[in-house]
mmCIF file of C-alpha atoms and ligand atoms in Angstrom:
data_model
loop_
_atom_site.group_PDB
_atom_site.id
_atom_site.type_symbol
_atom_site.label_atom_id
_atom_site.label_comp_id
_atom_site.label_asym_id
_atom_site.label_seq_id
_atom_site.Cartn_x
_atom_site.Cartn_y
_atom_site.Cartn_z
ATOM 1 C CA MET A 109 223.702 60.552 -20.348
ATOM 2 C CA SER A 110 221.588 59.664 -17.776
ATOM 3 C CA GLU A 111 217.446 59.899 -17.973
ATOM 4 C CA HIS A 112 217.547 60.458 -14.196
ATOM 5 C CA ARG A 113 216.881 63.937 -13.098
ATOM 6 C CA ILE A 114 217.989 64.121 -8.773
ATOM 7 C CA ALA A 115 217.836 66.723 -6.663
ATOM 8 C CA MET A 116 220.108 66.223 -4.030
ATOM 9 C CA VAL A 117 220.793 67.519 0.007
ATOM 10 C CA GLY A 118 224.105 67.603 1.359
ATOM 11 C CA THR A 119 226.526 69.807 4.335
ATOM 12 C CA PRO A 120 228.599 72.141 2.570
ATOM 13 C CA CYS A 121 231.331 69.420 1.509
ATOM 14 C CA GLU A 122 229.445 67.458 -0.435
ATOM 15 C CA ILE A 123 227.539 69.828 -2.591
ATOM 16 C CA MET A 124 231.052 70.415 -3.043
ATOM 17 C CA ALA A 125 231.815 67.034 -4.002
ATOM 18 C CA ALA A 126 228.322 67.558 -6.159
ATOM 19 C CA SER A 127 229.530 69.966 -7.594
ATOM 20 C CA LYS A 128 232.741 69.380 -9.186
ATOM 21 C CA LEU A 129 231.143 66.121 -10.195
ATOM 22 C CA GLN A 130 229.383 68.588 -12.652
ATOM 23 C CA HIS A 131 232.276 70.000 -13.245
ATOM 24 C CA TYR A 132 233.598 66.977 -13.921
ATOM 25 C CA THR A 133 231.288 64.424 -15.320
ATOM 26 C CA ASP A 134 228.024 63.569 -16.566
ATOM 27 C CA SER A 135 226.093 64.107 -13.514
ATOM 28 C CA PRO A 136 223.272 63.197 -13.050
ATOM 29 C CA ILE A 137 223.250 65.546 -9.778
ATOM 30 C CA TYR A 138 220.241 68.605 -11.070
ATOM 31 C CA VAL A 139 219.146 70.445 -8.102
ATOM 32 C CA LYS A 140 221.773 70.819 -4.561
ATOM 33 C CA LEU A 141 219.947 71.502 -1.710
ATOM 34 C CA GLY A 142 222.591 72.847 1.065
ATOM 35 C CA LEU A 143 222.214 72.390 4.208
ATOM 36 C CA PHE A 144 224.408 74.419 6.935
ATOM 37 C CA CYS A 145 227.344 72.584 8.713
ATOM 38 C CA MET A 146 229.401 73.561 11.649
ATOM 39 C CA GLU A 147 231.164 69.916 12.354
ATOM 40 C CA ASN A 148 230.512 66.874 11.570
ATOM 41 C CA PHE A 149 230.236 63.555 13.891
ATOM 42 C CA SER A 150 232.260 60.493 14.353
ATOM 43 C CA TYR A 151 229.447 57.405 14.846
ATOM 44 C CA LYS A 152 231.958 55.229 16.173
ATOM 45 C CA TYR A 153 232.899 58.421 18.638
ATOM 46 C CA PHE A 154 229.623 59.309 19.350
ATOM 47 C CA GLU A 155 228.529 54.927 20.574
ATOM 48 C CA ASN A 156 231.764 56.497 23.027
ATOM 49 C CA LEU A 157 229.905 59.261 24.038
ATOM 50 C CA LEU A 158 226.124 57.652 24.823
ATOM 51 C CA GLU A 159 227.811 55.055 26.549
ATOM 52 C CA GLU A 160 228.723 58.065 29.010
ATOM 53 C CA TYR A 161 225.381 58.993 29.719
ATOM 54 C CA ASP A 162 223.878 55.554 29.250
ATOM 55 C CA LEU A 163 221.937 55.551 26.294
ATOM 56 C CA LYS A 164 222.533 52.680 23.097
ATOM 57 C CA MET A 165 222.421 54.082 19.772
ATOM 58 C CA ASP A 166 219.205 52.145 19.875
ATOM 59 C CA ASP A 167 217.596 54.158 22.269
ATOM 60 C CA ILE A 168 217.133 56.591 20.462
ATOM 61 C CA GLU A 169 214.729 57.623 17.526
ATOM 62 C CA LYS A 170 215.796 61.078 15.862
ATOM 63 C CA PHE A 171 218.863 63.416 16.289
ATOM 64 C CA GLN A 172 218.863 66.948 15.379
ATOM 65 C CA ILE A 173 221.821 69.745 16.162
ATOM 66 C CA ASP A 174 220.492 73.247 16.984
ATOM 67 C CA LYS A 175 221.888 76.566 17.993
ATOM 68 C CA GLY A 176 224.390 75.254 19.857
ATOM 69 C CA PHE A 177 223.197 72.063 21.551
ATOM 70 C CA VAL A 178 222.825 68.252 20.064
ATOM 71 C CA PHE A 179 219.306 66.494 20.919
ATOM 72 C CA LEU A 180 218.092 63.427 20.871
ATOM 73 C CA LEU A 181 215.322 62.465 20.744
ATOM 74 C CA LEU A 182 214.638 58.661 22.817
ATOM 75 C CA LYS A 183 212.486 56.507 21.637
ATOM 76 C CA THR A 184 210.288 57.004 25.032
ATOM 77 C CA ARG A 185 210.106 60.663 23.444
ATOM 78 C CA GLU A 186 211.699 62.230 26.424
ATOM 79 C CA THR A 187 214.375 64.333 24.907
ATOM 80 C CA VAL A 188 218.518 64.805 26.105
ATOM 81 C CA LYS A 189 220.438 67.958 25.706
ATOM 82 C CA ILE A 190 224.039 68.000 24.721
ATOM 83 C CA PRO A 191 226.353 70.627 24.618
ATOM 84 C CA LEU A 192 228.053 71.148 21.257
ATOM 85 C CA SER A 193 230.488 72.193 23.708
ATOM 86 C CA ILE A 194 231.091 67.952 24.873
ATOM 87 C CA ALA A 195 230.141 66.625 21.732
ATOM 88 C CA LYS A 196 232.556 68.456 20.002
ATOM 89 C CA ARG A 197 234.466 65.747 21.323
ATOM 90 C CA ILE A 198 233.560 63.030 18.313
ATOM 91 C CA ILE A 199 233.562 65.811 15.588
ATOM 92 C CA ARG A 200 234.873 64.992 12.857
ATOM 93 C CA LYS A 201 239.297 65.950 12.261
ATOM 94 C CA ASN A 202 238.561 67.142 8.225
ATOM 95 C CA CYS A 203 235.877 69.730 10.228
ATOM 96 C CA ASN A 204 237.688 70.739 11.679
ATOM 97 C CA ILE A 205 239.717 72.634 7.879
ATOM 98 C CA CYS A 206 236.041 72.912 6.688
ATOM 99 C CA VAL A 207 236.191 76.793 5.669
ATOM 100 C CA GLU A 208 232.071 76.716 5.034
ATOM 101 C CA LEU A 209 228.666 77.665 6.338
ATOM 102 C CA THR A 210 226.737 77.506 4.391
ATOM 103 C CA SER A 211 227.611 75.427 0.927
ATOM 104 C CA GLU A 212 227.473 78.293 -1.005
ATOM 105 C CA THR A 213 228.234 75.615 -4.706
ATOM 106 C CA SER A 214 223.975 74.591 -3.615
ATOM 107 C CA ASP A 215 221.321 75.874 -5.789
ATOM 108 C CA ILE A 216 219.666 76.678 -2.813
ATOM 109 C CA SER A 217 221.647 76.624 0.610
ATOM 110 C CA ILE A 218 218.918 75.717 4.137
ATOM 111 C CA GLY A 219 219.482 75.744 8.027
ATOM 112 C CA SER A 220 218.452 77.023 11.088
ATOM 113 C CA ILE A 221 220.557 80.150 11.629
ATOM 114 C CA GLY A 222 218.656 83.330 11.048
ATOM 115 C CA SER A 223 215.459 82.085 11.404
ATOM 116 C CA ASP A 224 213.038 82.218 14.316
ATOM 117 C CA ASP A 225 211.645 78.862 15.874
ATOM 118 C CA GLY A 226 209.775 76.754 13.446
ATOM 119 C CA TRP A 227 210.642 78.853 10.290
ATOM 120 C CA SER A 228 214.281 78.082 8.715
ATOM 121 C CA THR A 229 216.900 80.399 6.139
ATOM 122 C CA LEU A 230 216.817 79.768 2.880
ATOM 123 C CA ILE A 231 219.371 81.322 0.325
ATOM 124 C CA ILE A 232 219.492 81.436 -3.663
ATOM 125 C CA ARG A 233 222.779 81.104 -4.605
ATOM 126 C CA THR A 234 221.276 80.387 -9.012
ATOM 127 C CA PRO A 235 218.198 81.272 -10.920
ATOM 128 C CA LYS A 236 217.222 77.482 -11.014
ATOM 129 C CA GLY A 237 217.450 78.077 -7.090
ATOM 130 C CA GLU A 238 215.322 81.871 -7.192
ATOM 131 C CA GLU A 239 212.768 79.554 -9.891
ATOM 132 C CA ILE A 240 212.351 76.591 -7.330
ATOM 133 C CA VAL A 241 211.434 78.764 -3.785
ATOM 134 C CA ASN A 242 209.335 81.016 -6.136
ATOM 135 C CA GLY A 243 207.356 77.893 -7.644
ATOM 136 C CA ALA A 244 207.306 76.648 -4.303
ATOM 137 C CA LEU A 245 205.859 80.517 -2.799
ATOM 138 C CA GLU A 246 203.125 80.188 -5.904
ATOM 139 C CA GLN A 247 201.765 77.116 -5.054
ATOM 140 C CA ARG A 248 201.507 77.493 -1.764
ATOM 141 C CA PHE A 249 204.101 74.245 -0.383
ATOM 142 C CA ILE A 250 206.121 77.531 1.487
ATOM 143 C CA GLU A 251 205.164 80.747 2.824
ATOM 144 C CA ALA A 252 208.716 83.788 3.113
ATOM 145 C CA LYS A 253 209.663 86.240 4.502
ATOM 146 C CA GLU A 254 212.169 88.565 4.943
ATOM 147 C CA LEU A 255 215.175 88.005 7.531
ATOM 148 C CA SER A 256 216.481 91.097 10.089
ATOM 149 C CA ASP A 257 218.959 93.424 9.550
ATOM 150 C CA SER A 258 220.474 91.599 13.289
ATOM 151 C CA GLN A 259 219.586 87.747 11.496
ATOM 152 C CA PHE A 260 221.242 88.372 8.792
ATOM 153 C CA GLY A 261 224.499 90.381 10.504
ATOM 154 C CA LEU A 262 224.335 87.635 12.965
ATOM 155 C CA LEU A 263 224.069 84.476 10.393
ATOM 156 C CA ASN A 264 227.085 86.383 8.929
ATOM 157 C CA LYS A 265 228.681 86.171 11.712
ATOM 158 C CA ILE A 266 228.833 82.848 12.599
ATOM 159 C CA ALA A 267 229.790 81.858 8.915
ATOM 160 C CA GLU A 268 233.345 84.143 9.546
ATOM 161 C CA SER A 269 233.381 82.628 13.149
ATOM 162 C CA LYS A 270 233.783 79.310 11.511
ATOM 163 C CA ILE A 271 235.870 80.480 8.294
ATOM 164 C CA ASN A 272 238.449 82.384 10.774
ATOM 165 C CA LYS A 273 237.958 79.302 13.092
ATOM 166 C CA ASN A 274 238.782 77.072 11.183
ATOM 167 C CA LEU A 275 241.802 79.115 8.919
ATOM 168 C CA GLU A 276 243.836 78.830 11.710
ATOM 169 C CA GLU A 277 243.309 75.215 11.570
ATOM 170 C CA ILE A 278 244.371 74.684 8.427
ATOM 171 C CA GLU A 279 247.580 76.755 8.909
ATOM 172 C CA LYS A 280 249.395 75.042 11.102
ATOM 173 C CA ARG A 281 248.257 71.728 9.289
ATOM 174 C CA GLU A 282 249.887 73.398 6.290
ATOM 175 C CA PHE A 283 252.667 74.326 8.576
ATOM 176 C CA LEU A 284 253.063 71.121 9.127
ATOM 177 C CA ALA A 285 253.113 69.851 5.757
ATOM 178 C CA ARG A 286 249.829 68.685 5.930
ATOM 179 C CA PRO A 287 248.578 70.318 3.123
ATOM 180 C CA VAL A 288 244.540 71.283 2.914
ATOM 181 C CA LEU A 289 245.211 71.206 -0.959
ATOM 182 C CA TYR A 290 240.912 72.967 -1.138
ATOM 183 C CA GLN A 291 242.468 75.774 -0.211
ATOM 184 C CA ARG A 292 245.483 75.818 -2.325
ATOM 185 C CA GLU A 293 244.930 78.873 -5.165
ATOM 186 C CA LYS A 294 246.144 77.570 -8.808
ATOM 187 C CA SER A 295 244.571 78.537 -11.864
ATOM 188 C CA ASP A 296 242.457 76.181 -13.853
ATOM 189 C CA ASP A 297 245.619 74.575 -16.561
ATOM 190 C CA SER A 298 247.384 74.401 -13.209
ATOM 191 C CA ILE A 299 245.010 72.420 -11.662
ATOM 192 C CA ALA A 300 244.901 70.058 -14.797
ATOM 193 C CA LYS A 301 247.943 69.986 -15.153
ATOM 194 C CA GLU A 302 248.023 68.698 -11.555
ATOM 195 C CA ILE A 303 244.880 65.940 -11.794
ATOM 196 C CA SER A 304 246.991 64.585 -14.794
ATOM 197 C CA GLU A 305 250.036 63.858 -12.571
ATOM 198 C CA SER A 306 247.667 62.798 -10.010
ATOM 199 C CA SER A 307 246.003 58.206 -8.889
ATOM 200 C CA PHE A 308 244.371 57.208 -5.943
ATOM 201 C CA LEU A 309 248.027 57.063 -4.904
ATOM 202 C CA ASP A 310 248.268 60.914 -4.608
ATOM 203 C CA LEU A 311 244.430 61.269 -3.001
ATOM 204 C CA LYS A 312 245.440 59.001 -0.405
ATOM 205 C CA SER A 313 248.666 60.898 1.224
ATOM 206 C CA ASN A 314 246.344 64.107 0.416
ATOM 207 C CA VAL A 315 243.670 63.158 1.427
ATOM 208 C CA ILE A 316 242.853 60.102 3.648
ATOM 209 C CA ASP A 317 245.495 59.513 5.796
ATOM 210 C CA ILE A 318 245.885 63.323 6.668
ATOM 211 C CA GLY A 319 242.748 64.414 7.446
ATOM 212 C CA ALA A 320 241.123 65.268 5.577
ATOM 213 C CA CYS A 321 238.410 63.242 4.589
ATOM 214 C CA VAL A 322 235.019 63.463 4.715
ATOM 215 C CA LEU A 323 233.581 60.520 3.636
ATOM 216 C CA CYS A 324 231.739 61.601 0.764
ATOM 217 C CA GLY A 325 231.744 58.612 -1.936
ATOM 218 C CA ALA A 326 232.884 60.807 -4.546
ATOM 219 C CA CYS A 327 235.686 59.066 -5.094
ATOM 220 C CA GLU A 328 234.337 55.699 -5.168
ATOM 221 C CA TYR A 329 231.659 56.539 -7.235
ATOM 222 C CA ALA A 330 233.858 58.665 -10.329
ATOM 223 C CA CYS A 331 235.740 55.150 -9.864
ATOM 224 C CA PRO A 332 235.443 53.372 -13.931
ATOM 225 C CA ASP A 333 236.827 50.067 -12.952
ATOM 226 C CA ASN A 334 234.991 49.941 -9.815
ATOM 227 C CA LEU A 335 238.592 49.402 -7.648
ATOM 228 C CA ILE A 336 236.857 51.756 -4.991
ATOM 229 C CA THR A 337 235.317 50.411 -1.445
ATOM 230 C CA ILE A 338 234.265 53.048 1.071
ATOM 231 C CA ASP A 339 233.947 51.380 4.449
ATOM 232 C CA ASP A 340 233.354 52.920 7.240
ATOM 233 C CA THR A 341 235.847 55.512 8.436
ATOM 234 C CA LYS A 342 238.102 55.380 4.976
ATOM 235 C CA PRO A 343 238.147 54.810 1.078
ATOM 236 C CA ILE A 344 240.221 51.307 0.128
ATOM 237 C CA MET A 345 241.394 51.116 -3.435
ATOM 238 C CA LYS A 346 242.562 47.931 -4.615
ATOM 239 C CA GLY A 347 243.843 46.253 -8.175
ATOM 240 C CA GLN A 348 245.395 48.348 -10.643
ATOM 241 C CA CYS A 349 244.335 51.691 -12.032
ATOM 242 C CA SER A 350 244.061 52.148 -16.379
ATOM 243 C CA GLU A 351 247.757 54.845 -16.450
ATOM 244 C CA ASP A 352 245.831 57.643 -17.885
ATOM 245 C CA CYS A 353 242.510 57.479 -15.328
ATOM 246 C CA HIS A 354 243.089 60.089 -12.502
ATOM 247 C CA ALA A 355 238.816 60.497 -11.393
ATOM 248 C CA CYS A 356 238.984 59.896 -8.289
ATOM 249 C CA PHE A 357 241.778 63.136 -7.760
ATOM 250 C CA ALA A 358 239.273 64.779 -9.803
ATOM 251 C CA VAL A 359 236.243 65.057 -8.246
ATOM 252 C CA CYS A 360 237.304 64.544 -4.124
ATOM 253 C CA PRO A 361 236.092 68.069 -3.277
ATOM 254 C CA ARG A 362 239.553 67.947 -1.011
ATOM 255 C CA THR A 363 241.552 68.821 -3.401
ATOM 256 C CA PHE A 364 242.527 71.671 -5.783
ATOM 257 C CA ILE A 365 238.737 73.173 -6.422
ATOM 258 C CA PRO A 366 238.033 75.215 -9.962
ATOM 259 C CA GLU A 367 237.994 78.756 -9.674
ATOM 260 C CA ASP A 368 234.325 79.355 -10.501
ATOM 261 C CA LEU A 369 233.472 76.905 -6.866
ATOM 262 C CA ARG A 370 236.343 77.926 -5.298
ATOM 263 C CA ASN A 371 234.853 79.871 -2.157
ATOM 264 C CA ASP A 372 235.779 83.547 -1.347
ATOM 265 C CA ASN A 373 236.472 83.801 1.760
ATOM 266 C CA SER A 374 236.321 87.393 2.982
ATOM 267 C CA LYS A 375 232.339 87.208 1.655
ATOM 268 C CA ALA A 376 231.196 85.013 4.996
ATOM 269 C CA ILE A 377 228.023 83.387 3.005
ATOM 270 C CA GLY A 378 228.819 82.890 -0.127
ATOM 271 C CA GLU A 379 227.565 84.255 -3.379
ATOM 272 C CA PHE A 380 224.035 84.789 -3.586
ATOM 273 C CA LYS A 381 220.908 86.512 -5.093
ATOM 274 C CA LYS A 382 218.651 86.215 -1.791
ATOM 275 C CA VAL A 383 217.987 85.469 1.859
ATOM 276 C CA LEU A 384 215.118 84.702 2.821
ATOM 277 C CA SER A 385 212.928 83.274 6.180
ATOM 278 C CA VAL A 386 210.810 80.794 5.044
ATOM 279 C CA LYS A 387 207.820 77.719 6.781
ATOM 280 C CA SER A 388 206.041 75.269 5.538
ATOM 281 C CA LEU A 389 202.701 74.520 4.469
ATOM 282 C CA LYS A 390 202.805 70.851 4.045
ATOM 283 C CA HIS A 391 205.190 69.285 6.727
ATOM 284 C CA SER A 392 205.673 69.521 10.212
ATOM 285 C CA GLN A 393 208.443 66.942 10.734
ATOM 286 C CA GLY A 394 211.750 67.322 9.958
ATOM 287 C CA GLN A 395 214.795 69.218 10.630
ATOM 288 C CA ASP A 396 215.021 72.752 9.481
ATOM 289 C CA GLY A 397 210.975 73.270 10.367
ATOM 290 C CA SER A 398 210.601 70.297 7.263
ATOM 291 C CA ILE A 399 211.725 72.836 4.543
ATOM 292 C CA VAL A 400 213.866 70.521 2.603
ATOM 293 C CA THR A 401 211.048 67.488 2.999
ATOM 294 C CA THR A 402 208.708 70.612 1.570
ATOM 295 C CA LEU A 403 211.372 71.520 -1.009
ATOM 296 C CA LEU A 404 211.675 68.110 -2.126
ATOM 297 C CA ASP A 405 207.989 68.023 -2.942
ATOM 298 C CA TYR A 406 207.278 70.585 -4.362
ATOM 299 C CA LEU A 407 210.236 69.302 -7.416
ATOM 300 C CA LEU A 408 209.078 65.548 -7.245
ATOM 301 C CA THR A 409 205.435 66.553 -7.448
ATOM 302 C CA ASN A 410 206.193 68.860 -10.103
ATOM 303 C CA ASP A 411 208.890 66.412 -11.944
ATOM 304 C CA ILE A 412 211.560 68.794 -12.159
ATOM 305 C CA VAL A 413 212.994 67.000 -10.534
ATOM 306 C CA SER A 414 213.059 62.642 -11.603
ATOM 307 C CA ASP A 415 214.169 61.424 -7.422
ATOM 308 C CA ALA A 416 215.847 63.134 -4.034
ATOM 309 C CA LEU A 417 219.738 61.437 -2.646
ATOM 310 C CA ILE A 418 218.616 61.145 0.734
ATOM 311 C CA VAL A 419 220.393 60.269 3.261
ATOM 312 C CA ASP A 420 218.448 57.757 5.396
ATOM 313 C CA LYS A 421 218.735 56.202 8.727
ATOM 314 C CA GLU A 422 219.064 51.694 9.464
ATOM 315 C CA ASP A 423 216.456 50.364 10.637
ATOM 316 C CA TYR A 424 218.731 46.939 12.836
ATOM 317 C CA LEU A 425 221.122 49.627 12.768
ATOM 318 C CA ALA A 426 219.589 52.997 15.652
ATOM 319 C CA TRP A 427 220.270 55.711 13.016
ATOM 320 C CA LYS A 428 223.348 54.812 11.696
ATOM 321 C CA PRO A 429 223.204 57.008 8.019
ATOM 322 C CA TYR A 430 222.969 55.447 5.056
ATOM 323 C CA ALA A 431 222.715 57.105 1.728
ATOM 324 C CA LYS A 432 219.622 56.232 -0.598
ATOM 325 C CA ILE A 433 217.421 57.494 -3.930
ATOM 326 C CA THR A 434 213.475 57.183 -3.858
ATOM 327 C CA SER A 435 211.077 59.253 -5.711
ATOM 328 C CA ASP A 436 208.610 58.184 -2.819
ATOM 329 C CA ILE A 437 208.063 61.814 -0.687
ATOM 330 C CA ASP A 438 206.879 58.924 1.761
ATOM 331 C CA GLU A 439 210.620 57.660 1.996
ATOM 332 C CA VAL A 440 211.683 61.402 1.635
ATOM 333 C CA ILE A 441 209.135 62.355 5.812
ATOM 334 C CA LYS A 442 210.728 59.176 7.138
ATOM 335 C CA SER A 443 214.470 60.151 6.384
ATOM 336 C CA GLY A 444 213.813 63.944 8.125
ATOM 337 C CA GLY A 445 215.964 64.702 11.139
ATOM 338 C CA THR A 446 218.686 61.718 9.699
ATOM 339 C CA LYS A 447 220.792 64.950 7.382
ATOM 340 C CA TYR A 448 223.172 65.613 9.930
ATOM 341 C CA SER A 449 225.373 62.500 9.399
ATOM 342 C CA VAL A 450 228.446 61.042 7.743
ATOM 343 C CA CYS A 451 228.151 58.707 5.116
ATOM 344 C CA PRO A 452 228.636 58.100 1.550
ATOM 345 C CA VAL A 453 226.244 60.143 0.310
ATOM 346 C CA PHE A 454 227.626 59.176 -3.652
ATOM 347 C CA LYS A 455 226.803 56.150 -3.221
ATOM 348 C CA PRO A 456 223.772 54.944 -4.784
ATOM 349 C CA LEU A 457 224.028 56.607 -7.513
ATOM 350 C CA LYS A 458 226.979 54.184 -8.739
ATOM 351 C CA ASN A 459 223.613 52.739 -9.156
ATOM 352 C CA ILE A 460 222.321 54.829 -11.550
ATOM 353 C CA SER A 461 225.511 54.593 -13.619
ATOM 354 C CA GLU A 462 225.866 50.718 -13.777
ATOM 355 C CA GLU A 463 222.048 50.539 -14.630
ATOM 356 C CA VAL A 464 222.598 53.554 -18.056
ATOM 357 C CA ASP A 465 225.705 52.480 -19.253
HETATM 358 S S1 LIG B 155 233.245 68.415 6.565
HETATM 359 FE FE1 LIG B 155 232.314 68.827 8.546
HETATM 360 S S2 LIG B 155 231.615 70.631 8.634
HETATM 361 FE FE2 LIG B 155 231.942 70.417 6.890
HETATM 362 S S3 LIG B 155 230.214 70.508 6.112
HETATM 363 FE FE3 LIG B 155 231.605 68.554 5.928
HETATM 364 S S4 LIG B 155 230.960 67.966 7.663
HETATM 365 FE FE4 LIG B 155 229.978 70.245 7.929
HETATM 366 S S1 LIG B 156 240.765 53.911 -11.906
HETATM 367 FE FE1 LIG B 156 240.735 56.516 -11.963
HETATM 368 S S2 LIG B 156 239.633 56.159 -10.117
HETATM 369 FE FE2 LIG B 156 239.682 54.647 -9.662
HETATM 370 S S3 LIG B 156 241.428 54.532 -7.811
HETATM 371 FE FE3 LIG B 156 242.591 54.193 -9.772
HETATM 372 S S4 LIG B 156 242.421 56.008 -10.607
HETATM 373 FE FE4 LIG B 156 241.220 56.624 -8.954
HETATM 374 S S1 LIG B 157 238.632 60.866 -0.543
HETATM 375 FE FE1 LIG B 157 236.763 60.214 -1.452
HETATM 376 S S2 LIG B 157 235.573 59.610 0.396
HETATM 377 FE FE2 LIG B 157 237.104 61.471 0.566
HETATM 378 S S3 LIG B 157 236.865 63.375 0.785
HETATM 379 FE FE3 LIG B 157 237.169 61.920 -1.259
HETATM 380 S S4 LIG B 157 235.914 61.423 -2.957
HETATM 381 FE FE4 LIG B 157 235.526 62.406 -0.757
#
């Protein structure tokens, strides 16, 4: 059993992978802070797009998506604003079959949609999430107000439009015999049977090779024999699997989803206890009004978690994302604004599990 109690920050697909890890393994993830996510970008395609603006990755200080635009804050302090309609060409193909805007299996979901500038929308989903938000309010880490009916309506409308658009794409792919396993409704017994008959080759043909992989790294983390590695574009397996192992197929967020984790596509923002608009009283830097940073600060300061699993940017490769585990709030603050970038977020957990074993 791991001694680490980790707060993880992730996009909806990464949070689903974390939920599957909790479901199928002895996971050290204790709190899931999920981000709102419309779509995400390929690092490689982004480099190509920047060339059209006479920019290089190294020119960019910070990157943020808000209200239909990609904002690039340059090291010169200038801001370049690229409409999402242009940036769309660099969207990862797997995002076109994603039917979650708001990280429905998180403890708390966080995003800007529905709130005024400088405020963030929080969707509290679990008793643990409620306890955390109440504690952060009591200790004056955050302040909160209600969303108006129109703000709540806007959030639901945008979530609904993402679901409906991508359900159409799912239908097309299924028609072309490119399965979208995570949207197939199966009983837990039938999923257990599928898993017992599947291994990495099934993951490869049903997820990786058909543009469904979200590059989360859960398969790499779960592999007991360390056979999987992830390069910039996809997981690769080398070696001979143990006969009775199915771990990578089980934990992948794009294979079958157990009944209690499955999205109900008729509920645009999923199940929740409360929705609030909140503002940080501690930090001013970072995406989503610094709320992610502030909640991590609250969790670390109060020893509710031992570490945070976050995404930061490489110093030597402009803002190329990489995941790391830290208990240092200064590290968390430094990473603000990089969380929408795709990278194998579970990679650092491997070192922890090896440490414990
Ligand atoms: S699949 Fe794409 S759109 Fe969906 S949560 Fe992941 S990164 Fe965001
Ligand atoms: S050993 Fe198990 S987890 Fe690793 S690649 Fe093979 S089936 Fe997947
Ligand atoms: S194949 Fe691996 S990296 Fe890709 S989505 Fe599945 S678990 Fe994540």
